[in-house]
Amino acid sequence: NAGVTQTPKFRILKIGQSMTLQCTQDMNHNYMYWYRQDPGMGLKLIYYSVGAGITDKGEVPNGYNVSRSTTEDFPLRLELAAPSQTSVYFCASSFEGGGTEAFFGQGTRLTVV
Amino acid sequence: GDSVTQMEGPVTLSEEAFLTINCTYTATGYPSLFWYVQYPGEGLQLLLKATKADDKGSNKGFEATYRKETTSFHLEKGSVQVSDSAVYFCALSRGGGADGLTFGKGTHLIIQP
């Protein structure tokens, strides 16, 4: 089982460029999440989705957009990249919310210069 | 809002030492509590969890007990190994909540041979 797969693993962007971080899961999970991890700050929720066609903002959504057209895929779009978006991004999925286990991808390390 | 506070790192121990990583939380209702572990260059993996008061989660020799009276979920292991070196995150999820996990800042554990 592949679990949660993120691409790319590393990327350098110039200020003002755009990109899409890809995330796909093969566990038929309804719930999917995007987090960012900054040094010494833990993980912060950017966006989440409880099923295809349904998305909602998390704690730090500004500068990002998401879509969920299928159960498997949950891409994260960065428009007009800024240095403040330099971070490690993790996609996760879970069968349900609440007390169920979340499965994480290996992360995308993004640097904006 | 919800929050998780865990001890700052890095924590450096010798092999076979006893480990405690403190974690306290603030949340409305009855959250589920988790410990996740992140090995270098990887995503987070669930280590253990507890979904109600007085529950004890355990895995790979690690244990944590959900203490509602002290709002705590401290992680313990009787004898650590070099392979336990990683970053440990305490996290909570509100019961039935779809809006992801609230994480502590993480504790970097270093085990020396």
PDB file of N, CA and C in Angstrom, chain A residues 26-88:
ATOM      1  N   ASP A  26      -4.494   6.224  -1.323  1.00  0.00           N
ATOM      2  CA  ASP A  26      -5.131   5.038  -1.901  1.00  0.00           C
ATOM      3  C   ASP A  26      -5.854   4.212  -0.843  1.00  0.00           C
ATOM      4  N   MET A  27      -6.256   4.847   0.255  1.00  0.00           N
ATOM      5  CA  MET A  27      -6.901   4.138   1.358  1.00  0.00           C
ATOM      6  C   MET A  27      -8.408   4.395   1.385  1.00  0.00           C
ATOM      7  N   ASN A  28      -8.928   5.102   0.392  1.00  0.00           N
ATOM      8  CA  ASN A  28     -10.350   5.428   0.316  1.00  0.00           C
ATOM      9  C   ASN A  28     -10.821   6.228   1.533  1.00  0.00           C
ATOM     10  N   HIS A  29      -9.935   7.100   2.030  1.00  0.00           N
ATOM     11  CA  HIS A  29     -10.292   7.932   3.164  1.00  0.00           C
ATOM     12  C   HIS A  29     -11.119   9.125   2.711  1.00  0.00           C
ATOM     13  N   ASN A  30     -12.116   9.462   3.510  1.00  0.00           N
ATOM     14  CA  ASN A  30     -12.933  10.627   3.192  1.00  0.00           C
ATOM     15  C   ASN A  30     -12.255  11.931   3.599  1.00  0.00           C
ATOM     16  N   TYR A  31     -11.515  11.894   4.710  1.00  0.00           N
ATOM     17  CA  TYR A  31     -10.968  13.117   5.281  1.00  0.00           C
ATOM     18  C   TYR A  31      -9.532  13.314   4.817  1.00  0.00           C
ATOM     19  N   MET A  32      -9.236  14.513   4.345  1.00  0.00           N
ATOM     20  CA  MET A  32      -7.868  14.846   3.953  1.00  0.00           C
ATOM     21  C   MET A  32      -7.507  16.227   4.467  1.00  0.00           C
ATOM     22  N   TYR A  33      -6.204  16.439   4.687  1.00  0.00           N
ATOM     23  CA  TYR A  33      -5.729  17.636   5.376  1.00  0.00           C
ATOM     24  C   TYR A  33      -4.414  18.108   4.744  1.00  0.00           C
ATOM     25  N   TRP A  34      -4.204  19.410   4.824  1.00  0.00           N
ATOM     26  CA  TRP A  34      -2.905  19.991   4.526  1.00  0.00           C
ATOM     27  C   TRP A  34      -2.419  20.747   5.754  1.00  0.00           C
ATOM     28  N   TYR A  35      -1.167  20.443   6.145  1.00  0.00           N
ATOM     29  CA  TYR A  35      -0.515  21.128   7.248  1.00  0.00           C
ATOM     30  C   TYR A  35       0.784  21.743   6.744  1.00  0.00           C
ATOM     31  N   ARG A  36       1.222  22.773   7.452  1.00  0.00           N
ATOM     32  CA  ARG A  36       2.573  23.258   7.254  1.00  0.00           C
ATOM     33  C   ARG A  36       3.331  23.151   8.571  1.00  0.00           C
ATOM     34  N   GLN A  37       4.609  22.848   8.454  1.00  0.00           N
ATOM     35  CA  GLN A  37       5.449  22.663   9.631  1.00  0.00           C
ATOM     36  C   GLN A  37       6.607  23.638   9.551  1.00  0.00           C
ATOM     37  N   ASP A  38       6.641  24.558  10.487  1.00  0.00           N
ATOM     38  CA  ASP A  38       7.732  25.519  10.584  1.00  0.00           C
ATOM     39  C   ASP A  38       8.625  25.127  11.750  1.00  0.00           C
ATOM     40  N   PRO A  39       9.910  25.433  11.675  1.00  0.00           N
ATOM     41  CA  PRO A  39      10.848  24.996  12.726  1.00  0.00           C
ATOM     42  C   PRO A  39      10.395  25.430  14.113  1.00  0.00           C
ATOM     43  N   GLY A  40      10.344  24.483  15.026  1.00  0.00           N
ATOM     44  CA  GLY A  40       9.987  24.775  16.411  1.00  0.00           C
ATOM     45  C   GLY A  40       8.548  25.186  16.633  1.00  0.00           C
ATOM     46  N   MET A  41       7.697  25.010  15.621  1.00  0.00           N
ATOM     47  CA  MET A  41       6.322  25.523  15.738  1.00  0.00           C
ATOM     48  C   MET A  41       5.269  24.430  15.613  1.00  0.00           C
ATOM     49  N   GLY A  42       5.634  23.191  15.507  1.00  0.00           N
ATOM     50  CA  GLY A  42       4.622  22.166  15.322  1.00  0.00           C
ATOM     51  C   GLY A  42       3.980  22.283  13.952  1.00  0.00           C
ATOM     52  N   LEU A  43       2.825  21.664  13.787  1.00  0.00           N
ATOM     53  CA  LEU A  43       2.119  21.684  12.517  1.00  0.00           C
ATOM     54  C   LEU A  43       0.871  22.540  12.645  1.00  0.00           C
ATOM     55  N   LYS A  44       0.612  23.320  11.602  1.00  0.00           N
ATOM     56  CA  LYS A  44      -0.580  24.153  11.557  1.00  0.00           C
ATOM     57  C   LYS A  44      -1.451  23.719  10.383  1.00  0.00           C
ATOM     58  N   LEU A  45      -2.762  23.661  10.610  1.00  0.00           N
ATOM     59  CA  LEU A  45      -3.694  23.205   9.582  1.00  0.00           C
ATOM     60  C   LEU A  45      -3.980  24.330   8.597  1.00  0.00           C
ATOM     61  N   ILE A  46      -3.815  24.029   7.299  1.00  0.00           N
ATOM     62  CA  ILE A  46      -4.057  25.025   6.255  1.00  0.00           C
ATOM     63  C   ILE A  46      -5.501  24.895   5.726  1.00  0.00           C
ATOM     64  N   TYR A  47      -5.827  23.724   5.212  1.00  0.00           N
ATOM     65  CA  TYR A  47      -7.157  23.408   4.688  1.00  0.00           C
ATOM     66  C   TYR A  47      -7.459  21.952   4.995  1.00  0.00           C
ATOM     67  N   TYR A  48      -8.747  21.626   4.984  1.00  0.00           N
ATOM     68  CA  TYR A  48      -9.137  20.237   5.123  1.00  0.00           C
ATOM     69  C   TYR A  48     -10.363  19.962   4.264  1.00  0.00           C
ATOM     70  N   SER A  49     -10.645  18.680   4.102  1.00  0.00           N
ATOM     71  CA  SER A  49     -11.775  18.250   3.273  1.00  0.00           C
ATOM     72  C   SER A  49     -12.382  16.998   3.879  1.00  0.00           C
ATOM     73  N   VAL A  50     -13.705  16.955   3.924  1.00  0.00           N
ATOM     74  CA  VAL A  50     -14.387  15.787   4.490  1.00  0.00           C
ATOM     75  C   VAL A  50     -14.967  14.885   3.392  1.00  0.00           C
ATOM     76  N   GLY A  51     -14.700  15.236   2.144  1.00  0.00           N
ATOM     77  CA  GLY A  51     -15.143  14.402   1.047  1.00  0.00           C
ATOM     78  C   GLY A  51     -15.028  15.162  -0.256  1.00  0.00           C
ATOM     79  N   ALA A  52     -15.185  14.453  -1.365  1.00  0.00           N
ATOM     80  CA  ALA A  52     -15.084  15.079  -2.674  1.00  0.00           C
ATOM     81  C   ALA A  52     -16.072  16.233  -2.787  1.00  0.00           C
ATOM     82  N   GLY A  53     -15.563  17.372  -3.242  1.00  0.00           N
ATOM     83  CA  GLY A  53     -16.392  18.546  -3.435  1.00  0.00           C
ATOM     84  C   GLY A  53     -16.580  19.418  -2.208  1.00  0.00           C
ATOM     85  N   ILE A  54     -15.996  19.011  -1.071  1.00  0.00           N
ATOM     86  CA  ILE A  54     -16.185  19.750   0.184  1.00  0.00           C
ATOM     87  C   ILE A  54     -14.825  20.104   0.767  1.00  0.00           C
ATOM     88  N   THR A  55     -14.566  21.400   0.922  1.00  0.00           N
ATOM     89  CA  THR A  55     -13.319  21.839   1.538  1.00  0.00           C
ATOM     90  C   THR A  55     -13.624  22.954   2.533  1.00  0.00           C
ATOM     91  N   ASP A  56     -12.691  23.156   3.467  1.00  0.00           N
ATOM     92  CA  ASP A  56     -12.886  24.221   4.448  1.00  0.00           C
ATOM     93  C   ASP A  56     -11.539  24.705   4.935  1.00  0.00           C
ATOM     94  N   LYS A  57     -11.523  25.953   5.425  1.00  0.00           N
ATOM     95  CA  LYS A  57     -10.289  26.570   5.878  1.00  0.00           C
ATOM     96  C   LYS A  57      -9.883  26.057   7.244  1.00  0.00           C
ATOM     97  N   GLY A  58      -8.575  25.956   7.409  1.00  0.00           N
ATOM     98  CA  GLY A  58      -8.024  25.644   8.707  1.00  0.00           C
ATOM     99  C   GLY A  58      -7.532  26.900   9.397  1.00  0.00           C
ATOM    100  N   GLU A  59      -6.466  26.752  10.161  1.00  0.00           N
ATOM    101  CA  GLU A  59      -5.955  27.858  10.975  1.00  0.00           C
ATOM    102  C   GLU A  59      -5.199  28.906  10.161  1.00  0.00           C
ATOM    103  N   VAL A  60      -4.479  28.473   9.089  1.00  0.00           N
ATOM    104  CA  VAL A  60      -3.609  29.382   8.339  1.00  0.00           C
ATOM    105  C   VAL A  60      -3.845  29.272   6.828  1.00  0.00           C
ATOM    106  N   PRO A  61      -5.038  29.626   6.316  1.00  0.00           N
ATOM    107  CA  PRO A  61      -5.355  29.407   4.901  1.00  0.00           C
ATOM    108  C   PRO A  61      -4.884  30.484   3.928  1.00  0.00           C
ATOM    109  N   ASN A  62      -4.467  31.641   4.441  1.00  0.00           N
ATOM    110  CA  ASN A  62      -4.175  32.765   3.550  1.00  0.00           C
ATOM    111  C   ASN A  62      -3.011  32.463   2.626  1.00  0.00           C
ATOM    112  N   GLY A  63      -3.213  32.726   1.319  1.00  0.00           N
ATOM    113  CA  GLY A  63      -2.184  32.489   0.322  1.00  0.00           C
ATOM    114  C   GLY A  63      -2.260  31.121  -0.326  1.00  0.00           C
ATOM    115  N   TYR A  64      -3.254  30.324   0.068  1.00  0.00           N
ATOM    116  CA  TYR A  64      -3.394  28.959  -0.444  1.00  0.00           C
ATOM    117  C   TYR A  64      -4.819  28.721  -0.940  1.00  0.00           C
ATOM    118  N   ASN A  65      -4.935  27.753  -1.850  1.00  0.00           N
ATOM    119  CA  ASN A  65      -6.240  27.271  -2.286  1.00  0.00           C
ATOM    120  C   ASN A  65      -6.181  25.768  -2.470  1.00  0.00           C
ATOM    121  N   VAL A  66      -7.344  25.125  -2.320  1.00  0.00           N
ATOM    122  CA  VAL A  66      -7.418  23.682  -2.495  1.00  0.00           C
ATOM    123  C   VAL A  66      -8.638  23.331  -3.331  1.00  0.00           C
ATOM    124  N   SER A  67      -8.637  22.111  -3.808  1.00  0.00           N
ATOM    125  CA  SER A  67      -9.808  21.548  -4.475  1.00  0.00           C
ATOM    126  C   SER A  67      -9.854  20.064  -4.146  1.00  0.00           C
ATOM    127  N   ARG A  68     -11.014  19.484  -4.245  1.00  0.00           N
ATOM    128  CA  ARG A  68     -11.162  18.035  -3.985  1.00  0.00           C
ATOM    129  C   ARG A  68     -12.210  17.493  -4.953  1.00  0.00           C
ATOM    130  N   SER A  69     -11.734  17.157  -6.138  1.00  0.00           N
ATOM    131  CA  SER A  69     -12.647  16.662  -7.167  1.00  0.00           C
ATOM    132  C   SER A  69     -12.829  15.153  -7.080  1.00  0.00           C
ATOM    133  N   THR A  70     -11.897  14.454  -6.442  1.00  0.00           N
ATOM    134  CA  THR A  70     -12.019  13.003  -6.267  1.00  0.00           C
ATOM    135  C   THR A  70     -11.711  12.656  -4.813  1.00  0.00           C
ATOM    136  N   THR A  71     -12.063  11.453  -4.409  1.00  0.00           N
ATOM    137  CA  THR A  71     -11.729  11.007  -3.053  1.00  0.00           C
ATOM    138  C   THR A  71     -10.223  10.909  -2.865  1.00  0.00           C
ATOM    139  N   GLU A  72      -9.499  10.527  -3.933  1.00  0.00           N
ATOM    140  CA  GLU A  72      -8.079  10.228  -3.816  1.00  0.00           C
ATOM    141  C   GLU A  72      -7.178  11.455  -3.751  1.00  0.00           C
ATOM    142  N   ASP A  73      -7.543  12.540  -4.428  1.00  0.00           N
ATOM    143  CA  ASP A  73      -6.620  13.649  -4.645  1.00  0.00           C
ATOM    144  C   ASP A  73      -7.031  14.916  -3.918  1.00  0.00           C
ATOM    145  N   PHE A  74      -6.027  15.609  -3.387  1.00  0.00           N
ATOM    146  CA  PHE A  74      -6.284  16.844  -2.638  1.00  0.00           C
ATOM    147  C   PHE A  74      -5.119  17.805  -2.872  1.00  0.00           C
ATOM    148  N   PRO A  75      -5.048  18.451  -4.033  1.00  0.00           N
ATOM    149  CA  PRO A  75      -3.925  19.332  -4.335  1.00  0.00           C
ATOM    150  C   PRO A  75      -4.013  20.663  -3.593  1.00  0.00           C
ATOM    151  N   LEU A  76      -2.856  21.205  -3.274  1.00  0.00           N
ATOM    152  CA  LEU A  76      -2.739  22.505  -2.609  1.00  0.00           C
ATOM    153  C   LEU A  76      -2.078  23.479  -3.575  1.00  0.00           C
ATOM    154  N   ARG A  77      -2.723  24.595  -3.808  1.00  0.00           N
ATOM    155  CA  ARG A  77      -2.241  25.587  -4.766  1.00  0.00           C
ATOM    156  C   ARG A  77      -1.699  26.796  -4.027  1.00  0.00           C
ATOM    157  N   LEU A  78      -0.476  27.192  -4.389  1.00  0.00           N
ATOM    158  CA  LEU A  78       0.112  28.428  -3.889  1.00  0.00           C
ATOM    159  C   LEU A  78       0.100  29.448  -5.018  1.00  0.00           C
ATOM    160  N   GLU A  79      -0.555  30.549  -4.808  1.00  0.00           N
ATOM    161  CA  GLU A  79      -0.555  31.639  -5.777  1.00  0.00           C
ATOM    162  C   GLU A  79       0.354  32.737  -5.244  1.00  0.00           C
ATOM    163  N   LEU A  80       1.165  33.311  -6.117  1.00  0.00           N
ATOM    164  CA  LEU A  80       2.001  34.453  -5.735  1.00  0.00           C
ATOM    165  C   LEU A  80       2.835  34.118  -4.496  1.00  0.00           C
ATOM    166  N   ALA A  81       3.757  33.177  -4.645  1.00  0.00           N
ATOM    167  CA  ALA A  81       4.543  32.694  -3.519  1.00  0.00           C
ATOM    168  C   ALA A  81       5.290  33.832  -2.823  1.00  0.00           C
ATOM    169  N   ALA A  82       5.335  33.724  -1.481  1.00  0.00           N
ATOM    170  CA  ALA A  82       6.020  34.704  -0.645  1.00  0.00           C
ATOM    171  C   ALA A  82       7.011  33.990   0.261  1.00  0.00           C
ATOM    172  N   PRO A  83       8.071  34.682   0.718  1.00  0.00           N
ATOM    173  CA  PRO A  83       9.052  34.030   1.605  1.00  0.00           C
ATOM    174  C   PRO A  83       8.412  33.423   2.845  1.00  0.00           C
ATOM    175  N   SER A  84       7.301  34.003   3.323  1.00  0.00           N
ATOM    176  CA  SER A  84       6.620  33.474   4.508  1.00  0.00           C
ATOM    177  C   SER A  84       6.033  32.078   4.272  1.00  0.00           C
ATOM    178  N   GLN A  85       5.966  31.659   3.016  1.00  0.00           N
ATOM    179  CA  GLN A  85       5.450  30.322   2.703  1.00  0.00           C
ATOM    180  C   GLN A  85       6.548  29.268   2.630  1.00  0.00           C
ATOM    181  N   THR A  86       7.771  29.675   2.907  1.00  0.00           N
ATOM    182  CA  THR A  86       8.859  28.711   3.044  1.00  0.00           C
ATOM    183  C   THR A  86       8.553  27.823   4.253  1.00  0.00           C
ATOM    184  N   SER A  87       8.446  26.521   4.012  1.00  0.00           N
ATOM    185  CA  SER A  87       7.997  25.621   5.060  1.00  0.00           C
ATOM    186  C   SER A  87       8.078  24.188   4.545  1.00  0.00           C
ATOM    187  N   VAL A  88       7.755  23.249   5.415  1.00  0.00           N
ATOM    188  CA  VAL A  88       7.558  21.868   4.994  1.00  0.00           C
ATOM    189  C   VAL A  88       6.061  21.594   5.048  1.00  0.00           C
TER     190      VAL A  88
END
